[in-house]
CSV table of C-alpha atoms in Angstrom, one decimal:
chain,number,residue,atom,x,y,z
P,1,UNK,CA,-7.7,23.6,10.3
P,2,UNK,CA,-4.6,21.8,9.4
P,3,UNK,CA,-3.7,21.2,5.8
P,4,UNK,CA,-3.7,17.6,4.7
P,5,UNK,CA,-0.8,15.8,3.1
P,6,UNK,CA,-1.7,12.3,2.1
P,7,UNK,CA,0.2,9.6,0.3
P,8,UNK,CA,-1.4,6.9,-1.8
P,9,UNK,CA,0.9,3.9,-2.1
P,10,UNK,CA,-1.0,2.0,-4.8
P,11,UNK,CA,-3.0,3.5,-7.7
P,12,UNK,CA,-6.3,1.7,-6.9
P,13,UNK,CA,-6.7,3.7,-3.7
P,14,UNK,CA,-7.6,7.0,-5.2
P,15,UNK,CA,-11.2,8.0,-4.5
P,16,UNK,CA,-12.8,11.2,-5.8
P,17,UNK,CA,-12.8,12.5,-2.2
P,18,UNK,CA,-9.0,12.0,-1.9
P,19,UNK,CA,-8.5,14.0,-5.0
P,20,UNK,CA,-11.1,16.8,-5.1
P,21,UNK,CA,-9.6,20.3,-5.0
P,22,UNK,CA,-6.1,19.0,-4.3
P,23,UNK,CA,-2.7,19.4,-5.8
P,24,UNK,CA,-1.8,15.9,-6.8
P,25,UNK,CA,1.7,14.7,-7.6
P,26,UNK,CA,1.9,11.5,-9.6
P,27,UNK,CA,5.1,9.5,-9.1
P,28,UNK,CA,6.4,6.6,-11.2
P,29,UNK,CA,10.1,6.9,-10.7
P,30,UNK,CA,10.9,3.8,-12.8
P,31,UNK,CA,10.4,5.2,-15.4
P,32,UNK,CA,7.4,7.1,-16.7
P,33,UNK,CA,7.6,10.2,-14.5
P,34,UNK,CA,11.3,10.4,-15.0
P,35,UNK,CA,11.0,10.1,-18.7
P,36,UNK,CA,8.2,12.7,-18.9
P,37,UNK,CA,10.4,15.2,-17.0
P,38,UNK,CA,13.4,14.4,-19.3
P,39,UNK,CA,11.4,14.8,-22.5
P,40,UNK,CA,9.8,18.1,-21.5
P,41,UNK,CA,13.1,19.5,-20.3
P,42,UNK,CA,14.7,18.5,-23.6
P,43,UNK,CA,12.1,20.4,-25.5
P,44,UNK,CA,9.1,18.2,-26.2
P,45,UNK,CA,6.0,20.3,-26.8
P,46,UNK,CA,3.6,18.0,-25.0
P,47,UNK,CA,3.1,14.5,-23.9
P,48,UNK,CA,-0.3,12.8,-24.3
P,49,UNK,CA,-0.8,9.7,-22.2
P,50,UNK,CA,-2.9,6.8,-23.3
P,51,UNK,CA,-4.2,3.7,-21.6
P,52,UNK,CA,-3.1,1.4,-24.3
P,53,UNK,CA,-1.0,1.1,-27.5
P,54,UNK,CA,-4.0,0.9,-29.8
P,55,UNK,CA,-5.2,4.3,-28.7
P,56,UNK,CA,-1.8,5.7,-29.4
P,57,UNK,CA,-1.9,4.4,-33.0
P,58,UNK,CA,-5.4,5.7,-33.5
P,59,UNK,CA,-4.5,9.2,-32.4
P,60,UNK,CA,-1.2,9.2,-34.4
P,61,UNK,CA,-3.2,8.7,-37.6
P,62,UNK,CA,-4.9,12.1,-37.0
P,63,UNK,CA,-1.6,13.9,-36.7
P,64,UNK,CA,1.3,14.8,-39.0
P,65,UNK,CA,3.7,11.8,-38.6
P,66,UNK,CA,6.8,14.0,-38.5
P,67,UNK,CA,5.3,16.0,-35.5
P,68,UNK,CA,4.8,13.0,-33.2
P,69,UNK,CA,6.7,10.3,-31.4
P,70,UNK,CA,5.0,7.1,-30.5
P,71,UNK,CA,6.3,5.9,-27.1
P,72,UNK,CA,5.4,3.1,-24.9
P,73,UNK,CA,6.7,0.1,-23.0
P,74,UNK,CA,5.7,-3.5,-23.0
P,75,UNK,CA,7.6,-5.7,-20.7
P,76,UNK,CA,10.1,-2.8,-20.2
P,77,UNK,CA,11.0,-2.6,-23.9
P,78,UNK,CA,9.3,-0.5,-26.6
P,79,UNK,CA,5.9,-1.5,-27.9
P,80,UNK,CA,6.5,-3.3,-31.2
P,81,UNK,CA,6.3,-0.7,-34.1
P,82,UNK,CA,6.7,2.3,-31.8
P,83,UNK,CA,9.5,4.9,-32.1
P,84,UNK,CA,10.5,4.8,-28.5
P,85,UNK,CA,10.0,2.8,-25.3
P,86,UNK,CA,9.9,4.2,-21.8
P,87,UNK,CA,13.6,4.8,-21.2
P,88,UNK,CA,14.6,8.4,-20.3
P,89,UNK,CA,17.7,7.9,-22.5
P,90,UNK,CA,15.6,7.5,-25.6
P,91,UNK,CA,14.4,11.2,-25.4
P,92,UNK,CA,17.4,13.5,-26.1
P,93,UNK,CA,16.8,17.1,-27.4
P,94,UNK,CA,17.6,16.2,-31.0
P,95,UNK,CA,14.8,13.6,-30.9
P,96,UNK,CA,12.0,15.4,-29.0
P,97,UNK,CA,12.5,19.1,-29.7
P,98,UNK,CA,9.1,20.5,-30.6
P,99,UNK,CA,7.5,17.1,-30.8
P,100,UNK,CA,4.2,15.7,-29.4
P,101,UNK,CA,4.8,12.4,-27.6
P,102,UNK,CA,2.0,10.0,-27.6
P,103,UNK,CA,2.8,7.7,-24.7
P,104,UNK,CA,1.4,4.6,-23.1
P,105,UNK,CA,2.9,3.1,-19.9
P,106,UNK,CA,1.9,0.1,-17.8
P,107,UNK,CA,1.6,1.9,-14.5
P,108,UNK,CA,1.2,5.7,-14.8
P,109,UNK,CA,-1.5,6.2,-17.4
P,110,UNK,CA,-4.5,4.6,-15.6
P,111,UNK,CA,-3.7,6.5,-12.5
P,112,UNK,CA,-3.8,9.9,-14.3
P,113,UNK,CA,-7.3,9.0,-15.6
P,114,UNK,CA,-8.5,8.6,-12.0
P,115,UNK,CA,-7.5,12.1,-11.0
P,116,UNK,CA,-10.3,14.2,-12.5
P,117,UNK,CA,-11.4,16.7,-9.9
P,118,UNK,CA,-8.0,17.6,-8.7
P,119,UNK,CA,-7.0,21.3,-8.7
P,120,UNK,CA,-3.7,20.5,-10.4
P,121,UNK,CA,-2.0,17.3,-11.4
P,122,UNK,CA,1.8,17.3,-11.5
P,123,UNK,CA,4.3,14.6,-12.5
P,124,UNK,CA,7.1,14.1,-9.9
P,125,UNK,CA,10.3,12.1,-9.7
P,126,UNK,CA,13.8,12.5,-8.4
P,127,UNK,CA,15.1,14.3,-11.6
P,128,UNK,CA,12.6,17.2,-11.1
P,129,UNK,CA,12.2,16.9,-7.4
P,130,UNK,CA,12.9,20.5,-6.2
P,131,UNK,CA,11.0,22.1,-9.0
P,132,UNK,CA,7.8,20.2,-8.2
P,133,UNK,CA,8.4,20.6,-4.5
P,134,UNK,CA,8.4,24.4,-4.8
P,135,UNK,CA,5.0,24.2,-6.4
P,136,UNK,CA,3.7,21.9,-3.8
P,137,UNK,CA,5.0,24.0,-0.9
P,138,UNK,CA,3.4,27.1,-2.3
P,139,UNK,CA,0.1,25.3,-2.6
P,140,UNK,CA,0.2,24.1,1.0
P,141,UNK,CA,1.1,27.5,2.3
P,142,UNK,CA,-2.0,28.7,0.4
P,143,UNK,CA,-4.1,26.2,2.3
P,144,UNK,CA,-4.5,23.6,-0.4
P,145,UNK,CA,-4.4,19.9,0.5
P,146,UNK,CA,-1.9,17.8,-1.3
P,147,UNK,CA,-1.9,14.1,-2.4
P,148,UNK,CA,1.2,12.3,-3.5
P,149,UNK,CA,0.0,9.3,-5.6
P,150,UNK,CA,2.4,6.5,-6.3
P,151,UNK,CA,1.8,4.7,-9.6
P,152,UNK,CA,3.3,1.5,-8.3
P,153,UNK,CA,4.2,-1.5,-10.4
P,154,UNK,CA,1.4,-3.6,-11.9
P,155,UNK,CA,-1.0,-2.1,-9.4
P,156,UNK,CA,1.3,-3.2,-6.5
P,157,UNK,CA,3.3,-1.3,-3.9
P,158,UNK,CA,6.6,0.0,-5.2
P,159,UNK,CA,9.6,0.8,-2.9
P,160,UNK,CA,11.1,3.5,-5.1
P,161,UNK,CA,7.8,5.4,-5.6
P,162,UNK,CA,7.2,5.3,-1.8
P,163,UNK,CA,10.8,6.5,-1.1
P,164,UNK,CA,10.3,9.4,-3.5
P,165,UNK,CA,6.9,10.2,-2.0
P,166,UNK,CA,8.5,10.3,1.4
P,167,UNK,CA,11.1,12.8,0.1
P,168,UNK,CA,8.2,15.1,-0.9
P,169,UNK,CA,6.5,14.6,2.5
P,170,UNK,CA,9.7,15.4,4.4
P,171,UNK,CA,10.5,18.5,2.5
P,172,UNK,CA,7.0,19.7,2.2
P,173,UNK,CA,6.4,19.6,5.9
P,174,UNK,CA,9.6,21.5,6.8
P,175,UNK,CA,8.5,24.6,8.6
P,176,UNK,CA,4.8,23.7,8.3
P,177,UNK,CA,4.2,22.0,11.7
P,178,UNK,CA,0.4,21.8,11.4
P,179,UNK,CA,0.3,19.5,8.4
P,180,UNK,CA,-1.8,16.4,9.0
P,181,UNK,CA,-0.3,13.2,7.5
P,182,UNK,CA,-2.1,10.0,6.7
P,183,UNK,CA,-0.7,6.6,7.7
P,184,UNK,CA,0.9,6.1,4.3
P,185,UNK,CA,2.6,9.4,4.5
P,186,UNK,CA,4.1,8.5,7.8
P,187,UNK,CA,5.3,5.1,6.4
P,188,UNK,CA,6.8,6.8,3.3
P,189,UNK,CA,9.0,9.0,5.6
P,190,UNK,CA,10.5,5.8,7.2
P,191,UNK,CA,11.2,4.3,3.7
P,192,UNK,CA,12.7,7.6,2.6
P,193,UNK,CA,15.0,7.8,5.6
P,194,UNK,CA,16.5,4.4,4.9
P,195,UNK,CA,17.4,5.2,1.2
P,196,UNK,CA,17.8,9.0,1.1
P,197,UNK,CA,21.6,8.9,0.9
P,198,UNK,CA,21.8,5.9,-1.4
P,199,UNK,CA,19.3,5.8,-4.3
P,200,UNK,CA,21.5,3.1,-5.9
P,201,UNK,CA,20.7,0.8,-3.0
P,202,UNK,CA,17.0,1.7,-3.3
P,203,UNK,CA,16.9,0.6,-6.9
P,204,UNK,CA,19.1,-2.5,-6.1
P,205,UNK,CA,16.5,-3.6,-3.5
P,206,UNK,CA,13.3,-2.7,-5.4
P,207,UNK,CA,11.8,-5.5,-7.5
P,208,UNK,CA,11.3,-3.1,-10.4
P,209,UNK,CA,14.9,-1.9,-10.3
P,210,UNK,CA,16.2,-5.4,-10.3
P,211,UNK,CA,13.9,-6.3,-13.2
P,212,UNK,CA,15.2,-3.3,-15.2
P,213,UNK,CA,18.8,-4.4,-14.7
P,214,UNK,CA,18.0,-7.9,-15.8
P,215,UNK,CA,16.3,-6.5,-18.9
P,216,UNK,CA,19.5,-4.5,-19.8
P,217,UNK,CA,18.4,-1.1,-18.5
P,218,UNK,CA,21.0,-0.6,-15.8
P,219,UNK,CA,22.0,2.8,-17.1
P,220,UNK,CA,18.4,4.0,-16.8
P,221,UNK,CA,18.7,3.7,-13.1
P,222,UNK,CA,21.6,6.2,-12.9
P,223,UNK,CA,19.4,8.7,-14.9
P,224,UNK,CA,16.4,8.1,-12.6
P,225,UNK,CA,18.6,8.7,-9.5
P,226,UNK,CA,19.9,12.1,-10.8
P,227,UNK,CA,18.2,14.4,-8.2
P,228,UNK,CA,17.2,17.8,-9.8
P,229,UNK,CA,19.0,17.0,-13.1
P,230,UNK,CA,15.9,17.9,-15.2
P,231,UNK,CA,14.3,20.8,-13.3
P,232,UNK,CA,10.9,21.1,-14.8
P,233,UNK,CA,7.3,21.1,-13.6
P,234,UNK,CA,5.1,18.8,-15.7
P,235,UNK,CA,1.4,19.7,-15.5
P,236,UNK,CA,-1.4,17.3,-16.7
P,237,UNK,CA,-4.4,19.1,-17.9
P,238,UNK,CA,-6.9,18.7,-20.7
P,239,UNK,CA,-5.5,15.2,-21.2
P,240,UNK,CA,-2.0,16.4,-21.9
P,241,UNK,CA,1.2,17.0,-20.0
P,242,UNK,CA,3.0,20.2,-20.7
P,243,UNK,CA,5.8,22.2,-19.0
P,244,UNK,CA,4.8,24.8,-16.5
P,245,UNK,CA,6.5,27.9,-17.8
P,246,UNK,CA,6.7,31.6,-16.8
P,247,UNK,CA,3.7,32.3,-19.0
P,248,UNK,CA,1.7,29.6,-17.3
P,249,UNK,CA,2.4,30.4,-13.6
P,250,UNK,CA,-0.7,30.8,-11.5
Q,1,UNK,CA,14.9,-21.7,-5.4
Q,2,UNK,CA,14.4,-19.2,-2.6
Q,3,UNK,CA,11.2,-19.2,-0.6
Q,4,UNK,CA,9.0,-16.1,-1.0
Q,5,UNK,CA,7.8,-14.0,1.8
Q,6,UNK,CA,5.5,-11.3,0.6
Q,7,UNK,CA,3.5,-8.6,2.3
Q,8,UNK,CA,0.3,-7.1,1.0
Q,9,UNK,CA,-0.3,-3.7,2.4
Q,10,UNK,CA,-4.0,-3.3,1.4
Q,11,UNK,CA,-6.6,-5.9,1.0
Q,12,UNK,CA,-7.5,-5.3,-2.7
Q,13,UNK,CA,-4.0,-6.4,-3.8
Q,14,UNK,CA,-4.6,-10.2,-3.3
Q,15,UNK,CA,-4.7,-12.0,-6.6
Q,16,UNK,CA,-5.1,-15.8,-6.8
Q,17,UNK,CA,-1.5,-16.2,-7.8
Q,18,UNK,CA,-0.3,-14.3,-4.6
Q,19,UNK,CA,-2.3,-16.8,-2.5
Q,20,UNK,CA,-2.2,-20.2,-4.2
Q,21,UNK,CA,-0.5,-22.9,-2.1
Q,22,UNK,CA,0.8,-20.4,0.5
Q,23,UNK,CA,0.5,-20.0,4.2
Q,24,UNK,CA,-1.3,-16.7,4.6
Q,25,UNK,CA,-1.4,-14.6,7.8
Q,26,UNK,CA,-4.2,-12.1,7.9
Q,27,UNK,CA,-3.5,-9.1,10.1
Q,28,UNK,CA,-6.1,-6.6,11.4
Q,29,UNK,CA,-4.4,-5.4,14.6
Q,30,UNK,CA,-7.1,-2.8,15.4
Q,31,UNK,CA,-9.1,-4.8,16.3
Q,32,UNK,CA,-10.5,-7.9,14.5
Q,33,UNK,CA,-7.5,-10.2,14.6
Q,34,UNK,CA,-6.7,-9.2,18.2
Q,35,UNK,CA,-10.3,-9.9,19.2
Q,36,UNK,CA,-10.3,-13.3,17.4
Q,37,UNK,CA,-7.2,-14.4,19.3
Q,38,UNK,CA,-8.6,-13.2,22.6
Q,39,UNK,CA,-12.0,-14.9,22.1
Q,40,UNK,CA,-10.4,-18.3,21.0
Q,41,UNK,CA,-7.9,-18.2,23.9
Q,42,UNK,CA,-10.8,-17.5,26.2
Q,43,UNK,CA,-12.6,-20.6,25.1
Q,44,UNK,CA,-14.8,-19.7,22.2
Q,45,UNK,CA,-15.5,-22.8,20.1
Q,46,UNK,CA,-15.4,-21.1,16.8
Q,47,UNK,CA,-15.7,-17.7,15.1
Q,48,UNK,CA,-17.6,-17.5,11.8
Q,49,UNK,CA,-16.9,-14.3,9.8
Q,50,UNK,CA,-19.5,-12.6,7.7
Q,51,UNK,CA,-19.4,-9.8,5.2
Q,52,UNK,CA,-22.3,-7.9,6.7
Q,53,UNK,CA,-24.6,-7.7,9.7
Q,54,UNK,CA,-27.6,-9.1,7.7
Q,55,UNK,CA,-25.8,-12.4,7.1
Q,56,UNK,CA,-25.0,-12.7,10.8
Q,57,UNK,CA,-28.7,-12.3,11.7
Q,58,UNK,CA,-29.8,-14.9,9.0
Q,59,UNK,CA,-27.3,-17.4,10.3
Q,60,UNK,CA,-28.2,-16.8,13.9
Q,61,UNK,CA,-31.8,-17.8,13.2
Q,62,UNK,CA,-30.6,-21.3,12.2
Q,63,UNK,CA,-28.8,-21.8,15.5
Q,64,UNK,CA,-29.7,-22.1,19.2
Q,65,UNK,CA,-29.7,-18.6,20.5
Q,66,UNK,CA,-27.9,-19.6,23.8
Q,67,UNK,CA,-25.0,-21.1,21.8
Q,68,UNK,CA,-24.1,-18.0,19.7
Q,69,UNK,CA,-22.8,-14.5,20.2
Q,70,UNK,CA,-23.6,-11.9,17.6
Q,71,UNK,CA,-20.6,-9.7,17.2
Q,72,UNK,CA,-19.8,-6.9,14.9
Q,73,UNK,CA,-18.7,-3.3,14.6
Q,74,UNK,CA,-20.2,-0.3,12.9
Q,75,UNK,CA,-18.3,2.9,13.3
Q,76,UNK,CA,-16.2,1.2,16.0
Q,77,UNK,CA,-19.2,0.4,18.3
Q,78,UNK,CA,-21.4,-2.7,18.3
Q,79,UNK,CA,-23.9,-3.2,15.4
Q,80,UNK,CA,-27.3,-2.1,16.8
Q,81,UNK,CA,-29.0,-5.2,18.3
Q,82,UNK,CA,-25.9,-7.3,18.5
Q,83,UNK,CA,-24.5,-8.8,21.7
Q,84,UNK,CA,-21.0,-7.5,21.2
Q,85,UNK,CA,-18.9,-5.1,19.1
Q,86,UNK,CA,-15.3,-5.6,18.0
Q,87,UNK,CA,-13.5,-4.8,21.3
Q,88,UNK,CA,-11.3,-7.5,22.7
Q,89,UNK,CA,-12.5,-6.6,26.2
Q,90,UNK,CA,-16.0,-7.7,25.3
Q,91,UNK,CA,-15.0,-11.4,25.0
Q,92,UNK,CA,-13.9,-12.6,28.5
Q,93,UNK,CA,-14.0,-16.4,29.3
Q,94,UNK,CA,-17.4,-16.2,31.1
Q,95,UNK,CA,-18.9,-14.7,28.0
Q,96,UNK,CA,-17.4,-16.8,25.2
Q,97,UNK,CA,-16.7,-20.3,26.8
Q,98,UNK,CA,-18.0,-22.9,24.4
Q,99,UNK,CA,-19.8,-20.3,22.2
Q,100,UNK,CA,-19.9,-19.8,18.5
Q,101,UNK,CA,-19.3,-16.2,17.6
Q,102,UNK,CA,-20.9,-14.9,14.4
Q,103,UNK,CA,-18.8,-11.9,13.5
Q,104,UNK,CA,-18.8,-9.1,11.0
Q,105,UNK,CA,-16.1,-6.6,10.8
Q,106,UNK,CA,-15.4,-3.6,8.5
Q,107,UNK,CA,-12.0,-4.6,7.3
Q,108,UNK,CA,-11.1,-8.2,7.9
Q,109,UNK,CA,-14.0,-10.2,6.6
Q,110,UNK,CA,-13.8,-9.3,2.9
Q,111,UNK,CA,-10.1,-10.1,2.9
Q,112,UNK,CA,-10.7,-13.6,4.2
Q,113,UNK,CA,-13.1,-14.3,1.4
Q,114,UNK,CA,-10.4,-13.5,-1.2
Q,115,UNK,CA,-8.0,-16.1,0.2
Q,116,UNK,CA,-9.5,-19.3,-1.3
Q,117,UNK,CA,-6.6,-21.3,-2.7
Q,118,UNK,CA,-4.2,-20.7,0.2
Q,119,UNK,CA,-2.7,-23.8,1.9
Q,120,UNK,CA,-3.5,-22.4,5.3
Q,121,UNK,CA,-5.0,-19.1,6.5
Q,122,UNK,CA,-4.0,-17.9,9.9
Q,123,UNK,CA,-5.1,-14.8,11.9
Q,124,UNK,CA,-2.2,-12.9,13.4
Q,125,UNK,CA,-1.8,-9.9,15.7
Q,126,UNK,CA,0.6,-8.8,18.5
Q,127,UNK,CA,-1.3,-10.7,21.2
Q,128,UNK,CA,-0.6,-14.1,19.5
Q,129,UNK,CA,2.5,-13.1,17.6
Q,130,UNK,CA,5.0,-15.9,18.7
Q,131,UNK,CA,2.4,-18.7,18.3
Q,132,UNK,CA,1.6,-17.7,14.7
Q,133,UNK,CA,5.3,-17.0,14.0
Q,134,UNK,CA,6.3,-20.6,15.0
Q,135,UNK,CA,3.8,-21.9,12.5
Q,136,UNK,CA,5.0,-19.6,9.8
Q,137,UNK,CA,8.6,-20.4,10.3
Q,138,UNK,CA,7.9,-24.1,10.2
Q,139,UNK,CA,6.1,-23.7,6.9
Q,140,UNK,CA,8.9,-21.7,5.4
Q,141,UNK,CA,11.5,-24.2,6.5
Q,142,UNK,CA,9.4,-26.8,4.7
Q,143,UNK,CA,9.6,-24.7,1.5
Q,144,UNK,CA,6.2,-23.1,1.6
Q,145,UNK,CA,5.9,-19.5,0.5
Q,146,UNK,CA,4.2,-17.1,2.9
Q,147,UNK,CA,2.0,-14.1,2.4
Q,148,UNK,CA,1.3,-11.6,5.2
Q,149,UNK,CA,-1.9,-9.8,4.3
Q,150,UNK,CA,-2.8,-6.6,6.0
Q,151,UNK,CA,-6.5,-5.9,6.3
Q,152,UNK,CA,-6.0,-2.2,6.4
Q,153,UNK,CA,-8.7,0.3,7.3
Q,154,UNK,CA,-11.5,1.0,4.9
Q,155,UNK,CA,-9.4,-0.6,2.2
Q,156,UNK,CA,-6.5,1.8,2.9
Q,157,UNK,CA,-3.0,1.4,4.1
Q,158,UNK,CA,-2.8,1.0,7.9
Q,159,UNK,CA,0.4,1.8,9.9
Q,160,UNK,CA,-0.2,-0.7,12.7
Q,161,UNK,CA,-1.0,-3.6,10.4
Q,162,UNK,CA,2.2,-2.8,8.4
Q,163,UNK,CA,4.3,-2.6,11.6
Q,164,UNK,CA,2.9,-6.0,12.8
Q,165,UNK,CA,3.5,-7.5,9.3
Q,166,UNK,CA,7.1,-6.2,9.5
Q,167,UNK,CA,7.5,-8.0,12.8
Q,168,UNK,CA,6.5,-11.2,11.2
Q,169,UNK,CA,9.0,-10.6,8.3
Q,170,UNK,CA,11.8,-9.8,10.7
Q,171,UNK,CA,11.4,-12.8,12.8
Q,172,UNK,CA,10.5,-15.2,10.0
Q,173,UNK,CA,13.7,-14.4,8.0
Q,174,UNK,CA,16.0,-14.8,11.0
Q,175,UNK,CA,18.4,-17.7,10.1
Q,176,UNK,CA,16.7,-18.1,6.7
Q,177,UNK,CA,19.0,-16.0,4.5
Q,178,UNK,CA,17.6,-17.1,1.2
Q,179,UNK,CA,14.1,-15.8,1.7
Q,180,UNK,CA,13.0,-13.5,-1.2
Q,181,UNK,CA,11.1,-10.4,0.0
Q,182,UNK,CA,8.7,-8.2,-2.1
Q,183,UNK,CA,8.9,-4.4,-2.0
Q,184,UNK,CA,6.1,-4.2,0.6
Q,185,UNK,CA,7.9,-6.7,2.9
Q,186,UNK,CA,11.0,-4.5,2.8
Q,187,UNK,CA,9.0,-1.4,3.6
Q,188,UNK,CA,7.2,-3.2,6.4
Q,189,UNK,CA,10.6,-3.9,8.0
Q,190,UNK,CA,11.4,-0.1,8.1
Q,191,UNK,CA,8.0,0.7,9.7
Q,192,UNK,CA,8.5,-2.1,12.2
Q,193,UNK,CA,11.9,-0.8,13.2
Q,194,UNK,CA,10.6,2.6,14.0
Q,195,UNK,CA,7.9,1.3,16.4
Q,196,UNK,CA,9.1,-2.0,17.7
Q,197,UNK,CA,9.9,-0.7,21.2
Q,198,UNK,CA,6.9,1.5,21.4
Q,199,UNK,CA,3.6,0.2,20.3
Q,200,UNK,CA,1.9,2.9,22.2
Q,201,UNK,CA,3.5,5.4,19.9
Q,202,UNK,CA,2.5,3.3,16.9
Q,203,UNK,CA,-1.1,3.5,17.9
Q,204,UNK,CA,-0.8,7.2,18.8
Q,205,UNK,CA,0.4,8.0,15.3
Q,206,UNK,CA,-1.9,5.7,13.4
Q,207,UNK,CA,-5.2,7.2,12.2
Q,208,UNK,CA,-7.2,4.2,13.3
Q,209,UNK,CA,-5.6,4.3,16.8
Q,210,UNK,CA,-6.5,7.9,17.1
Q,211,UNK,CA,-10.0,7.3,16.0
Q,212,UNK,CA,-10.4,4.6,18.6
Q,213,UNK,CA,-9.2,6.9,21.3
Q,214,UNK,CA,-11.7,9.6,20.2
Q,215,UNK,CA,-14.5,7.0,20.2
Q,216,UNK,CA,-13.7,6.0,23.8
Q,217,UNK,CA,-11.7,2.8,23.2
Q,218,UNK,CA,-8.4,3.8,24.6
Q,219,UNK,CA,-8.2,0.8,26.8
Q,220,UNK,CA,-8.5,-1.5,23.8
Q,221,UNK,CA,-5.1,-0.2,22.6
Q,222,UNK,CA,-3.3,-1.5,25.6
Q,223,UNK,CA,-4.9,-5.0,25.0
Q,224,UNK,CA,-3.9,-4.9,21.3
Q,225,UNK,CA,-0.3,-4.0,22.3
Q,226,UNK,CA,0.1,-7.0,24.7
Q,227,UNK,CA,2.6,-9.0,22.8
Q,228,UNK,CA,2.0,-12.8,23.2
Q,229,UNK,CA,-0.6,-12.2,25.9
Q,230,UNK,CA,-3.0,-14.6,24.1
Q,231,UNK,CA,-0.9,-17.4,22.6
Q,232,UNK,CA,-3.1,-19.1,20.2
Q,233,UNK,CA,-3.1,-20.0,16.4
Q,234,UNK,CA,-6.4,-19.1,14.8
Q,235,UNK,CA,-6.9,-21.1,11.6
Q,236,UNK,CA,-9.6,-20.2,9.0
Q,237,UNK,CA,-11.0,-23.1,7.1
Q,238,UNK,CA,-14.3,-24.2,5.8
Q,239,UNK,CA,-15.5,-20.6,6.5
Q,240,UNK,CA,-14.8,-20.7,10.2
Q,241,UNK,CA,-12.0,-19.8,12.5
Q,242,UNK,CA,-10.9,-22.3,15.1
Q,243,UNK,CA,-8.0,-22.7,17.4
Q,244,UNK,CA,-5.2,-24.9,16.2
Q,245,UNK,CA,-4.8,-27.5,19.0
Q,246,UNK,CA,-2.6,-30.5,19.6
Q,247,UNK,CA,-5.1,-32.7,17.9
Q,248,UNK,CA,-5.1,-30.5,14.8
Q,249,UNK,CA,-1.3,-30.0,14.3
Q,250,UNK,CA,-0.2,-30.9,10.8
C-alpha cells in the first residue's frame, strides 16, 4: 500500500484517526514554531507549551526562577509580566542557554494537545526545514504515514503555514512516487509553488504577516524567512519540546 | 473602506462575525449545490434542506406524498427508502416539475444552519456559476461584504470546492481593485488557476471525485463540470431554497 502524506490546514481538523501512529509535523511559521527552533538551537534545554498564561505562572512557581523563562504572546506582544513574547529575536544564546522555557502561544499550543497518539510530533518551520525534512523522509521510507498540521491563526487558515506545509510535501515526495496525498496536500503544493522563491511576498500577502508589520515586528519576518538558518529537530514528547540529538536518534 | 471578500475552506470556520450582513455563497460542487441548481432549473418549486434523514421523513408525513420528493445521500447513494439520492441526474424536469424536494446531504446542510445573520445565502457551483456571480458582483459594488463558504467533505478541506470558490474570487474582483481578500481567498485563487481549464483533472485529483468514480457515479462528474449549464440563482431563506426570479429581484 502507498504511504499517506496528509496536510491539515486548520487545527480543528485533527481527529485521532488522522494522527494515530504517524509522524506529525506542526507548523506555525509566524511565529511559534520558528521561535521554538531558534530557542533550541541557541541552547535552551527544553520548551514546555501551555494552553494559557495562568498555567505558565502556576508551573513557574514550582521551579527555580533563575532556571526558567516565561514566554508567551498576547496580541503579538509579550503577555504582561512575562520575560519574553513570541518573537524569535527575543531568544538569543545569552538568554536561553540551559534554560527551561515555559511558553504559551495563541495558535500552536492547543494543536499540540490534540496530537496524542502520534508516533512522533515534530515542530517545523522554514528556519529548520531541511533538518525536519530529513526525519520525515526517513519515516516515510520506513512505511510510516505523515501528517503536516498547520496551526493557522486564530483557528483559521493561514497562507504562510500552508506554503511551508507545501514545501514539506514537495520535498518529501521527491523520489517517492507512490505517496498518496489528501486534497489539502495537493492545494498546499499550489500555494508553495507561488511563493517558493519569494517568502517576503508570502508574508506581505498573508494577513498574519501584515498584522506583525503593523505591530512593529517587521524584522521578525526576515528571521522567519531564513531557510535552514537554525538546523534543529524539535521533538514534542511527554509534554515538552526538546532537541533531537545524536543520543536521541531512533 | 475596502469591501471584504473572504473564503472559508471548511464548514466549521463560520463564526457569526464572518457572516453578519454578508452575501454568502455556499459551495458543495460534488454534489449538493450542483444538484440544487439542476433541480430548481428543471422546475422544482423549492428544496428544503434537513440535517438528517429522520427529519425528512417527519416533515414528509405532514405533506401530500405526491407533492414531495425525498432526497438524500448516504455513502454517496440514496438513503434507503428515499425517492432520490444526491445525483444531479436523478432530478430531470419530468420528475421535479412543481415538486417540493426534502433533502438531506452529508456536507451542505449543517453549513446552511450556521449562516443565520447573513444578508443573503446563495447556493453556488459550476453549473450556475455566472448567474450567482452576477448577483455577488452587484452586491460587492453596492458595498456589501461577501463570504464564499466551502462545504467540504466530511468537514474536511475539499479541492473542488476550493477551486470553485477561487473562480468566484477571480471573477468577483475583476475591475474591483479595492477588494480585501483573506488568506483562504488568496489560496483559492492559486488552486483555481491550476484547474480552470481542466475540471476533469480537478475531479480526477480530488478525493471526493475519485470516490464518486469508484461508487459508479462517473457520469455525475461531467454534469458537475458543465459551467453555466443550469443558469439559476438558488436563494436560501426561511429554511428553504427557491429560485431567484424576476419577481424576487431585489
